[in-house]
mmCIF file of C-alpha atoms in Angstrom:
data_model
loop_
_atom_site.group_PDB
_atom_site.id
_atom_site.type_symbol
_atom_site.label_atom_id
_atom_site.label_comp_id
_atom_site.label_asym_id
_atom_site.label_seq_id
_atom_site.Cartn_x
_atom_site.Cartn_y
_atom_site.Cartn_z
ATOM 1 C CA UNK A 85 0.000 0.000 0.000
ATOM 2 C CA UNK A 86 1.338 3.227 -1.213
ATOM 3 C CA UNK A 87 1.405 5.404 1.924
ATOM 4 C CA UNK A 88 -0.690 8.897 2.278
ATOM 5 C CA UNK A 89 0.207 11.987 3.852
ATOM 6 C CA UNK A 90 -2.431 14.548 4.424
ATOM 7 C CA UNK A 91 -2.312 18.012 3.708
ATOM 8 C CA UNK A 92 -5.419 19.384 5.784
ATOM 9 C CA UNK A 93 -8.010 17.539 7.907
ATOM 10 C CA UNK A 94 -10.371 19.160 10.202
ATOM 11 C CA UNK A 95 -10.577 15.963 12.511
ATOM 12 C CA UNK A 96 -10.271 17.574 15.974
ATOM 13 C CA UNK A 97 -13.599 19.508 15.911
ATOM 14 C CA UNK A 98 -15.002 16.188 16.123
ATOM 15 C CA UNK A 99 -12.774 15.262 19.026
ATOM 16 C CA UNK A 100 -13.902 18.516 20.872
ATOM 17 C CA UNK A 101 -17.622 18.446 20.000
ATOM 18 C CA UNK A 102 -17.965 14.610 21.376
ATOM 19 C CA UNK A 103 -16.422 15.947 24.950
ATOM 20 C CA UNK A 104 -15.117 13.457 27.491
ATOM 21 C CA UNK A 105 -15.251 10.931 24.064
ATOM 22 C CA UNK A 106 -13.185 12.296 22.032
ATOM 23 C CA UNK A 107 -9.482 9.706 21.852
ATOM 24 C CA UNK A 108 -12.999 7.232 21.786
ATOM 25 C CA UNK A 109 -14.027 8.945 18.540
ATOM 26 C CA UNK A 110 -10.260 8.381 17.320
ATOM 27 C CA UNK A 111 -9.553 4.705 18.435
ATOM 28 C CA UNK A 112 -12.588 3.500 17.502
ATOM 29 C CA UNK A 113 -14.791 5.684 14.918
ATOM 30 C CA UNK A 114 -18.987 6.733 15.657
ATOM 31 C CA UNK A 115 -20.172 5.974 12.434
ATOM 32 C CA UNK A 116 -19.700 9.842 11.260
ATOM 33 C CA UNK A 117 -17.549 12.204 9.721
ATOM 34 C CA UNK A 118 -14.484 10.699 6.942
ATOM 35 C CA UNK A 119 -11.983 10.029 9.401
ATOM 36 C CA UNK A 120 -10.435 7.929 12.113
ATOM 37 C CA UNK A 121 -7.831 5.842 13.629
ATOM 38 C CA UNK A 122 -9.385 2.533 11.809
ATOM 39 C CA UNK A 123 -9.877 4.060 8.760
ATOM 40 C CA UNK A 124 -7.016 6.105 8.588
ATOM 41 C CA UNK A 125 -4.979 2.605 9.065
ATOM 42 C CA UNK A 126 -7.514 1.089 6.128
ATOM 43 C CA UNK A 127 -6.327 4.130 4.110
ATOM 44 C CA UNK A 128 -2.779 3.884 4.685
ATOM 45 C CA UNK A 129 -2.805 7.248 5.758
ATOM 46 C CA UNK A 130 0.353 7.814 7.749
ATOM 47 C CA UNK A 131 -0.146 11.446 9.087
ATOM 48 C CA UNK A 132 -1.245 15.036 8.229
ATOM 49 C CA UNK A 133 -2.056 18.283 9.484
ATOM 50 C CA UNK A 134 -4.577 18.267 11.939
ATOM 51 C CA UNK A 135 -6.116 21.721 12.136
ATOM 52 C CA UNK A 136 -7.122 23.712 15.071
ATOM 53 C CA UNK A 137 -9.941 26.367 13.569
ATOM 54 C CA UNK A 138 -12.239 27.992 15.598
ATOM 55 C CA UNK A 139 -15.738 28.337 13.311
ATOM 56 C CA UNK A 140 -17.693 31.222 12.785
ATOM 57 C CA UNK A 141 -21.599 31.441 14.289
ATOM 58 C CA UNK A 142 -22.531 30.490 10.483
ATOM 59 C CA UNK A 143 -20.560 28.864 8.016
ATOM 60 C CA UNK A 144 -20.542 27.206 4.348
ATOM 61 C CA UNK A 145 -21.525 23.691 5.938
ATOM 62 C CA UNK A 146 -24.885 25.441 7.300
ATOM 63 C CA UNK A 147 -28.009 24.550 5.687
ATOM 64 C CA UNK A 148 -28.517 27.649 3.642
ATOM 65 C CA UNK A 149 -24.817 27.714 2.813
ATOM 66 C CA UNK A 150 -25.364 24.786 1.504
ATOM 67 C CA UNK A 151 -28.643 25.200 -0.497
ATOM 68 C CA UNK A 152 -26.768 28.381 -1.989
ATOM 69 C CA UNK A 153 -23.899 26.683 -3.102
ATOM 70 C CA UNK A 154 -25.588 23.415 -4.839
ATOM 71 C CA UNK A 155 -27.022 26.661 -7.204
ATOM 72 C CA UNK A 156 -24.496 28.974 -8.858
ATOM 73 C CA UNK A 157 -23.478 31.475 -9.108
ATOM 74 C CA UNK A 158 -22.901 32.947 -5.785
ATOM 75 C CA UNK A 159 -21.104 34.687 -3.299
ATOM 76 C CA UNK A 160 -21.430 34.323 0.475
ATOM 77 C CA UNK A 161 -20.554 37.477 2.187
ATOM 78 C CA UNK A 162 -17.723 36.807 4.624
ATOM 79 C CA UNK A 163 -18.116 36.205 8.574
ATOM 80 C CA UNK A 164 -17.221 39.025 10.959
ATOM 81 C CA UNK A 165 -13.900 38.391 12.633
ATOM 82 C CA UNK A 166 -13.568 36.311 15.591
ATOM 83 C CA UNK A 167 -12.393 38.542 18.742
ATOM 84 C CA UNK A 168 -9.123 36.987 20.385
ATOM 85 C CA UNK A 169 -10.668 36.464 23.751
ATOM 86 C CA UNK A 170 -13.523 34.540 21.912
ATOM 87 C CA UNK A 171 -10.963 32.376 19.597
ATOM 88 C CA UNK A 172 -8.558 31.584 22.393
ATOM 89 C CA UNK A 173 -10.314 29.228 24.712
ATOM 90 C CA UNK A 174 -11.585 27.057 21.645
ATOM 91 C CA UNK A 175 -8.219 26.960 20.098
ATOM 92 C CA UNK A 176 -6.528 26.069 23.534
ATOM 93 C CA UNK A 177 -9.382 23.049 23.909
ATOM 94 C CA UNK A 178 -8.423 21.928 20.326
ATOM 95 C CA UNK A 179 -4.619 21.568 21.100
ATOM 96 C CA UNK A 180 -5.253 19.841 24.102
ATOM 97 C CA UNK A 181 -7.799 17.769 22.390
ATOM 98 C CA UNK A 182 -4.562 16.949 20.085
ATOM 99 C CA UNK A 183 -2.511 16.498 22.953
ATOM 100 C CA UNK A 184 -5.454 13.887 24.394
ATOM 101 C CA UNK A 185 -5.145 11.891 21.060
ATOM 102 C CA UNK A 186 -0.990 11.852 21.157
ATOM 103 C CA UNK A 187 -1.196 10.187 24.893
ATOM 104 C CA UNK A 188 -3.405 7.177 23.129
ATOM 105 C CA UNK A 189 -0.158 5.915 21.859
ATOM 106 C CA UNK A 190 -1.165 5.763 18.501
ATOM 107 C CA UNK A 191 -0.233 9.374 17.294
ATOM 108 C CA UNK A 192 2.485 11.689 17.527
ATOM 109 C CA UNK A 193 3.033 15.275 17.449
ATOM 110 C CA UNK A 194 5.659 15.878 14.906
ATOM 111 C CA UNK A 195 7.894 19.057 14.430
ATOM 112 C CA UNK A 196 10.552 17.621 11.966
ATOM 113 C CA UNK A 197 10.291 15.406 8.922
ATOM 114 C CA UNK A 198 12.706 12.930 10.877
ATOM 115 C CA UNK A 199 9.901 12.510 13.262
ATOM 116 C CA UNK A 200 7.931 11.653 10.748
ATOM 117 C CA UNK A 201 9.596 8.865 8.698
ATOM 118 C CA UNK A 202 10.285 7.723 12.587
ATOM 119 C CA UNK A 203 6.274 7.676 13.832
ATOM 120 C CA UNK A 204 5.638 5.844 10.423
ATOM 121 C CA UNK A 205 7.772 3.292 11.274
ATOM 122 C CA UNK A 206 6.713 2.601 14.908
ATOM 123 C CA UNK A 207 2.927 2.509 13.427
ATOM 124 C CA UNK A 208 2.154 5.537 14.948
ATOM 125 C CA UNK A 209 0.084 8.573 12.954
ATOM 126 C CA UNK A 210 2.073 11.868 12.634
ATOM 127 C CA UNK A 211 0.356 14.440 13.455
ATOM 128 C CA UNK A 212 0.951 18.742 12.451
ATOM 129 C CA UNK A 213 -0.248 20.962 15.043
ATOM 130 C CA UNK A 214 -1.432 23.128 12.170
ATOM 131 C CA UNK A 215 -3.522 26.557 12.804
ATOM 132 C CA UNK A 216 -6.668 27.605 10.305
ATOM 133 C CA UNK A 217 -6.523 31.487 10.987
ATOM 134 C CA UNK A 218 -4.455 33.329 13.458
ATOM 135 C CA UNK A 219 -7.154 34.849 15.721
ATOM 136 C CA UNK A 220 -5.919 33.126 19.012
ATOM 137 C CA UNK A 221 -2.737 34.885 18.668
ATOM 138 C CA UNK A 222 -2.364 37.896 19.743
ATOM 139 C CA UNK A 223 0.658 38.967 19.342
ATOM 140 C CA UNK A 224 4.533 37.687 18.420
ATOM 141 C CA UNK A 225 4.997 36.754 22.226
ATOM 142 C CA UNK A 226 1.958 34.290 21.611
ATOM 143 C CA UNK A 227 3.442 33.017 18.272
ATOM 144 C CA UNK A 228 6.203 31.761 20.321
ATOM 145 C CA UNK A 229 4.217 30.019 22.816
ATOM 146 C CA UNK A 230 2.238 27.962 20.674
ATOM 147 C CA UNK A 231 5.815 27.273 18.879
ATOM 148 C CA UNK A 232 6.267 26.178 22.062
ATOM 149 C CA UNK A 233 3.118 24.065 22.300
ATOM 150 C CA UNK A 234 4.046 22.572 19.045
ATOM 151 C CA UNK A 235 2.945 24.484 16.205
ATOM 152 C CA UNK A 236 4.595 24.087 12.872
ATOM 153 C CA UNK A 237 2.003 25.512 10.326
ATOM 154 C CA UNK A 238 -0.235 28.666 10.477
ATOM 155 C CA UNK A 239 -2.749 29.721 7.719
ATOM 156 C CA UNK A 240 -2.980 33.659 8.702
ATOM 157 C CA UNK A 241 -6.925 33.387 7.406
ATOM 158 C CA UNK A 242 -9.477 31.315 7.108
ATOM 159 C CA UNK A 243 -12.332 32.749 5.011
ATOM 160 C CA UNK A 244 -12.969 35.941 6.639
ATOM 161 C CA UNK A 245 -10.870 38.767 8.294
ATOM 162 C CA UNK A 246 -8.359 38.613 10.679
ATOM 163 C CA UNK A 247 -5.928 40.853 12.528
ATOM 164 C CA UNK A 248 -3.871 39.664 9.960
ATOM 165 C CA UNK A 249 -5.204 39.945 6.626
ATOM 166 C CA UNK A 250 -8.205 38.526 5.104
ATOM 167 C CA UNK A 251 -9.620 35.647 3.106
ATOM 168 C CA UNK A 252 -11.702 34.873 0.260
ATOM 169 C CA UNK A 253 -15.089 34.294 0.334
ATOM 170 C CA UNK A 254 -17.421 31.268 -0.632
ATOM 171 C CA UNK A 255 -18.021 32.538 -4.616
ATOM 172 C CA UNK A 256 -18.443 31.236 -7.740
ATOM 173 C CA UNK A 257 -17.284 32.049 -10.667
ATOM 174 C CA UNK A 258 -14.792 34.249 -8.739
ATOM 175 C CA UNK A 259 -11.139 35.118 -8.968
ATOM 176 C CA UNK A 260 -9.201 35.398 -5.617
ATOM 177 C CA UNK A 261 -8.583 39.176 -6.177
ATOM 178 C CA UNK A 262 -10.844 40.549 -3.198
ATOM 179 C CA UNK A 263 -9.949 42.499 -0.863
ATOM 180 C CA UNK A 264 -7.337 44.451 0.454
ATOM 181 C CA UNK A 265 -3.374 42.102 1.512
ATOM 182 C CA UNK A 266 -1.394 41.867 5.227
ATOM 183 C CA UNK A 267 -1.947 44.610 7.420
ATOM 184 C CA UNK A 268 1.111 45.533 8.971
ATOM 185 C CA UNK A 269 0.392 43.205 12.097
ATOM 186 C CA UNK A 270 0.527 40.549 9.493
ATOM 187 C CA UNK A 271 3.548 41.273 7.736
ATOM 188 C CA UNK A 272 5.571 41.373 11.226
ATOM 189 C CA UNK A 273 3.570 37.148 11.232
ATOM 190 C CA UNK A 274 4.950 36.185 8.387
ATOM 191 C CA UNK A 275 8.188 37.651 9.538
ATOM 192 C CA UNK A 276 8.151 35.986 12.717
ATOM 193 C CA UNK A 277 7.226 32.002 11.097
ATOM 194 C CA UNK A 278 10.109 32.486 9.061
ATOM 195 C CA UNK A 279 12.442 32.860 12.151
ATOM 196 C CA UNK A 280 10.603 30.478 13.963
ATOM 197 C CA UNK A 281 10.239 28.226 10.890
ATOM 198 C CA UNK A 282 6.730 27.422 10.750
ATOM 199 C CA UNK A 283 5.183 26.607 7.659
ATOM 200 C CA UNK A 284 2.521 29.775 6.098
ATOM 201 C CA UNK A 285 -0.543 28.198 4.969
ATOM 202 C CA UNK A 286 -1.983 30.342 1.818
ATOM 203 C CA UNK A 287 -5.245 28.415 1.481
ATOM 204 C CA UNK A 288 -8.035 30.725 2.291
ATOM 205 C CA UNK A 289 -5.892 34.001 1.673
ATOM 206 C CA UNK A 290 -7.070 36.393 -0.940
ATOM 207 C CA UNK A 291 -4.810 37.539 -4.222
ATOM 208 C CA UNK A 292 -3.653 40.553 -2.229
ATOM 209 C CA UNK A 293 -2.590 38.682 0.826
ATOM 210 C CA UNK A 294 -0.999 35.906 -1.079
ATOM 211 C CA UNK A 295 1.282 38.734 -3.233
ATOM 212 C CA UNK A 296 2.361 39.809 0.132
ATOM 213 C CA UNK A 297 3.656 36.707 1.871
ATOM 214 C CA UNK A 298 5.339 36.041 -1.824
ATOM 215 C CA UNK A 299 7.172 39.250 -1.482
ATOM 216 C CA UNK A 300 8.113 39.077 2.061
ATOM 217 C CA UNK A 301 8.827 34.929 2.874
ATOM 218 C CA UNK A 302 12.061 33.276 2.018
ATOM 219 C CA UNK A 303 10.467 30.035 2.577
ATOM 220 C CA UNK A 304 8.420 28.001 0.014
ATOM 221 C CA UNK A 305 5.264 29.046 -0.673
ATOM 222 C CA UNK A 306 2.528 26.363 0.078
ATOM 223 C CA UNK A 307 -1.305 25.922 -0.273
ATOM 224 C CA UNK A 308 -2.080 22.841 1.887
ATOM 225 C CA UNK A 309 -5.464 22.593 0.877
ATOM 226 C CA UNK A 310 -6.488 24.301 -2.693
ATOM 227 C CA UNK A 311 -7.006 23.600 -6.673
ATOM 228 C CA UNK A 312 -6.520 24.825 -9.487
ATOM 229 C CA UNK A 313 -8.653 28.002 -10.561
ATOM 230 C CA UNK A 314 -8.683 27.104 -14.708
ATOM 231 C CA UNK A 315 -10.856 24.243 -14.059
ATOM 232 C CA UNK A 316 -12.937 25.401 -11.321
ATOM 233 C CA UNK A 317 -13.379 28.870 -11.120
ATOM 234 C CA UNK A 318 -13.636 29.283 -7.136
ATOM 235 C CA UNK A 319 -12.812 32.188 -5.475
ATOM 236 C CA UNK A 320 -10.463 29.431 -3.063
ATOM 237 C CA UNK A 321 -8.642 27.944 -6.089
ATOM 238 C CA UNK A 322 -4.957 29.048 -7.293
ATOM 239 C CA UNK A 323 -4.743 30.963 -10.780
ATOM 240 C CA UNK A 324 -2.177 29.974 -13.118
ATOM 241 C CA UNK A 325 0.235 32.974 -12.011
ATOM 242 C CA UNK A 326 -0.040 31.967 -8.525
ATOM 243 C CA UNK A 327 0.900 28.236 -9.343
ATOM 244 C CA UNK A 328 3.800 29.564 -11.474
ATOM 245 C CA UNK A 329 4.750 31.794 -8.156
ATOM 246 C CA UNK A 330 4.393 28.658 -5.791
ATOM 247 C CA UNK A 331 7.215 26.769 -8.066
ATOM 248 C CA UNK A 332 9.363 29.641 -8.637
ATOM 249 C CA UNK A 333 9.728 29.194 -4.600
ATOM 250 C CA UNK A 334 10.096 26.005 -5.179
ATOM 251 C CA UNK A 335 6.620 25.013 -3.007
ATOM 252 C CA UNK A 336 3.933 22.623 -2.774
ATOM 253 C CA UNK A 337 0.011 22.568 -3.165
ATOM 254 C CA UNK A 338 -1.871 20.061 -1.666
ATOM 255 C CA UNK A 339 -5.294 19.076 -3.754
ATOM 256 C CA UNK A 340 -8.161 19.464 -2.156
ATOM 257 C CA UNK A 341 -10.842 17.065 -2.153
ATOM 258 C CA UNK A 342 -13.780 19.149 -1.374
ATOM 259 C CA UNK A 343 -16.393 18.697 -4.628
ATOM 260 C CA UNK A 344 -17.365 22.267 -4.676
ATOM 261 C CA UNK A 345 -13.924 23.288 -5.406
ATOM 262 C CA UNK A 346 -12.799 20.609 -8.209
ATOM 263 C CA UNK A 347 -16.274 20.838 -10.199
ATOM 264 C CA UNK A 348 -16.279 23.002 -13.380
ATOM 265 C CA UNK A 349 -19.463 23.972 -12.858
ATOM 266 C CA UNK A 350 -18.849 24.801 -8.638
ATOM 267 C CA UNK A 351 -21.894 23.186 -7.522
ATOM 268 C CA UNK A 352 -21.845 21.912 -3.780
ATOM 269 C CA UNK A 353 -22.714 17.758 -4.800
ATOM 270 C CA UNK A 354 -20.644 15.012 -4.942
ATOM 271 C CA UNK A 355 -18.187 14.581 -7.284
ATOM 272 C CA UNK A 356 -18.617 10.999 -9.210
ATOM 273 C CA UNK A 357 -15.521 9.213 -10.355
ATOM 274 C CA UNK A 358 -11.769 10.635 -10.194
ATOM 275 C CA UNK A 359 -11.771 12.167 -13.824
ATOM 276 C CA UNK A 360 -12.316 15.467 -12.143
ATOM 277 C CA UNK A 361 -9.857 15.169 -9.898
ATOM 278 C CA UNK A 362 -7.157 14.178 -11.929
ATOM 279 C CA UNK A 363 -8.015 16.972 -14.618
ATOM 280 C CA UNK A 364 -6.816 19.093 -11.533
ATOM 281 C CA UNK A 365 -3.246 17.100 -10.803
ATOM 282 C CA UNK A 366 -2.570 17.356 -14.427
ATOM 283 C CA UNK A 367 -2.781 21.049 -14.114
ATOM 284 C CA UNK A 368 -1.117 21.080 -11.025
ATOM 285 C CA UNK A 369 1.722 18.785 -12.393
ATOM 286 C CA UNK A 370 1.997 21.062 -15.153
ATOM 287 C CA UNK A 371 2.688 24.304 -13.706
ATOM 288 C CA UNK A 372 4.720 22.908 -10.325
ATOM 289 C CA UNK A 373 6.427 20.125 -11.365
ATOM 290 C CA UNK A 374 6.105 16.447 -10.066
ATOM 291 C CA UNK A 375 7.792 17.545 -6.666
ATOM 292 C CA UNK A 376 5.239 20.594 -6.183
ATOM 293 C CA UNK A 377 1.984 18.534 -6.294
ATOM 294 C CA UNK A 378 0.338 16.341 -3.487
ATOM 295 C CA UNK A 379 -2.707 16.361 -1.420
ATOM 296 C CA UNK A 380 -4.651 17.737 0.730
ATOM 297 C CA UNK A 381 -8.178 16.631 1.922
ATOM 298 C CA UNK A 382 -10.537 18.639 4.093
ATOM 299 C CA UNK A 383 -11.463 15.727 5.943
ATOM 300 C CA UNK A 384 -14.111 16.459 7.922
ATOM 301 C CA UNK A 385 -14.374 20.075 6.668
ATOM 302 C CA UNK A 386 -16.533 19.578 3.344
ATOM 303 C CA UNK A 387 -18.257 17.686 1.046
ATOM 304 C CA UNK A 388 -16.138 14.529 -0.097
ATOM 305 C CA UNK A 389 -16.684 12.918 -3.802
ATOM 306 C CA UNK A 390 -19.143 10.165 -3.922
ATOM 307 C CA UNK A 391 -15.503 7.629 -4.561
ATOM 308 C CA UNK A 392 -13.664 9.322 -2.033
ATOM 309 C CA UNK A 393 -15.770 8.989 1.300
ATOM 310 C CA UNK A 394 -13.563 8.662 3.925
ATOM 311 C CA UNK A 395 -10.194 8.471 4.359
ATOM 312 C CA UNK A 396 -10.171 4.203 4.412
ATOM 313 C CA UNK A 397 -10.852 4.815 0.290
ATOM 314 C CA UNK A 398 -7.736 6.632 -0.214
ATOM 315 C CA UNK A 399 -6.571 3.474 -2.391
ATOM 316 C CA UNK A 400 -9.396 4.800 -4.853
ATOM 317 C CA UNK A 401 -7.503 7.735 -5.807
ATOM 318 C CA UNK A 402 -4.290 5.548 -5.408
ATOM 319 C CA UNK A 403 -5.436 3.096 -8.315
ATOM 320 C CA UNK A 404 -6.985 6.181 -10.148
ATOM 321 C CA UNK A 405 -3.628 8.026 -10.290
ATOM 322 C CA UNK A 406 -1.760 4.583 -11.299
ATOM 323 C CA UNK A 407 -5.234 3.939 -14.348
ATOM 324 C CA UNK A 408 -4.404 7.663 -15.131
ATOM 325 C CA UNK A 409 -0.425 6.857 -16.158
ATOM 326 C CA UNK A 410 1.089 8.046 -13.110
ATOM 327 C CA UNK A 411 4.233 6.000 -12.554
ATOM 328 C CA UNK A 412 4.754 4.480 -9.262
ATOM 329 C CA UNK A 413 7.424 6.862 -8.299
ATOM 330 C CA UNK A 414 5.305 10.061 -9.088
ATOM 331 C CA UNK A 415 2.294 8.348 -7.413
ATOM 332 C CA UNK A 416 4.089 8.242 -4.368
ATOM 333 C CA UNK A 417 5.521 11.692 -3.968
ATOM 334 C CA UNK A 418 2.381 12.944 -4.985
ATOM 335 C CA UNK A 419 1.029 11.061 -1.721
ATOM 336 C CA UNK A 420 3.477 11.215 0.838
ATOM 337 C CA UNK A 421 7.092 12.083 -0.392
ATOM 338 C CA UNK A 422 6.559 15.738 -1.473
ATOM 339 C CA UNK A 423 4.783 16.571 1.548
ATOM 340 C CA UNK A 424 7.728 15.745 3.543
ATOM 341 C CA UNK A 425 10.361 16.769 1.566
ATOM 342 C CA UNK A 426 8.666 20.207 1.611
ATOM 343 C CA UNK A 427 8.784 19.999 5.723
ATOM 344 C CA UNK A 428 12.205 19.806 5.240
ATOM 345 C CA UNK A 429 12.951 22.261 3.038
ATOM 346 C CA UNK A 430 10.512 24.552 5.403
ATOM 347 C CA UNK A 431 11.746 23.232 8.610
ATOM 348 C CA UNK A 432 15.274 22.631 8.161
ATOM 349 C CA UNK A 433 14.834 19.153 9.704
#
């Protein structure tokens, strides 16, 4: 089994919302949601970036969201930002949620690629303390305690505004281009990860803020969780100029899997078959090379394709790839080698 490493996964507001349950939820599954430790195992998933994301009072996976988006065009206006004393209790209960899982034995909290090729061998899942929008940080003293705490990967947005910078919204057909880049608080983040080495996320950022962290980072730009914008015109997915930006820095992006963002037509239902899918690696492959491309899920965040469930049917988009003419050694950077050679390069580890 060709082994998977996970770009994005929204796993640990499941852990949260099931309380005293939670490591129960991992170790043995409740019938919901498209992950956990079983089917992870099934999947030959061998770690990702778990995401600690603190939601907004409505959201794209709400019922009228969703009617919306299953009719295009639209465009959902974006949530009000989350105050800092609001976002920081959640995101504290989320790490130690993560935390809860690592003392289960099964998964690890990794902040080098070593660690990873090591908790792969000892069976163990390696887990990124990754963060989905900077609003429970304050300030640069903060960034360093949750560097502390483990955190190797920080998206400055999710899809709305931040302290930071802002995101795009839900829309379709949409380009990326709206709204204003960093504020200066945010440019003084992306300043700060670079010392401290932990991976910028550009998923969810708008054009604006994406030119800015190109301009300022010296380390490779990466979308963990995105697609490409020629086939699927969604205000989340990359344009061609941005792709040819991520592999001039020599970066990755991680496919997403979320139907609404690999349809042509950007309609919120499943997605049948892979042909979709792979449309979107060949354009990915095309404008970053066959070590810029791999994958990244939204597990537990959105709407999966009809073939791709859960995470125990990751050999479906194995044997799809391998059908499609990807060689075995592509195949596997695609879904696990480029990942962590990308860590490395980030890291320095």
């Amino acid at each position: 089994m060709i082994p998977v490493f996970d770009g994005h996964n929204d796993f640990i507001q499941r852990v949260v919302s099931a309380s005293n349950k939670g490591t129960e939820v991992w170790l043995k599954g409740d019938g919901t949601g498209h992950m956990d430790l079983p089917r992870v195992r099934e999947g030959g998933m061998i770690g990702g970036f778990f995401a600690i994301w603190v939601p907004s009072p409505a959201g794209p996976n709400d019922d009228v969201a969703v009617a919306i988006m299953q009719n295009p065009p639209f465009a959902l206006p974006l949530p009000d930002e989350i105050p800092h004393d609001s976002a920081l209790p959640l995101a504290f209960r989320q790490a130690a949620a993560l935390r809860a899982l690592e003392r289960t034995g099964t998964l690890e909290i990794v902040t080098s690629a070593a660690q990873i090729d090591a908790a792969a061998q000892q069976g163990r899942i390696a887990a990124i303390m990754h963060m989905e929008g900077a609003e429970a940080i304050r300030d640069m003293d903060a960034l360093h305690l949750w560097h502390s705490a483990g955190l190797r990967s920080l998206g400055p947005v999710w899809s709305r505004p931040t302290a930071y910078g802002n995101g795009v919204p839900f829309a379709f057909p949409s380009s990326p281009d709206t709204g204003e880049g960093l504020t200066a608080a945010g440019r003084d983040l992306v300043r700060e990860c670079n010392e401290l080495r932990i991976m910028l996320d550009l998923s969810h950022l708008n054009e604006a803020g994406f030119n800015d962290i190109a301009s300022l980072s010296d380390a490779p730009l990466v979308a963990s969780h995105s697609c490409a914008h020629a086939i699927c015109p969604s205000a989340r997915n990359l344009t061609d100029r941005q792709l040819d930006q991520i592999a001039e820095s020599r970066g990755l992006v991680g496919l997403n899997y979320a139907s609404s963002f690999l349809r042509p037509d950007g309609k919120r239902l499943p997605l049948e078959g892979f042909d979709v899918m792979l449309r979107h690696l060949d354009h990915l492959l095309e404008h970053l090379g066959e070590d810029g491309v791999a994958l990244g899920s939204d597990f537990d965040g959105a709407l999966m394709p009809a073939d791709l469930s859960d995470a125990a049917a990751l050999p479906n988009l194995i044997r799809a790839m391998q059908d499609h003419g990807y060689g075995k050694d592509l195949v596997s950077k695609i879904a696990s080698r480029n990942w962590i050679e990308l860590l490395r390069r980030t890291w320095g580890a």
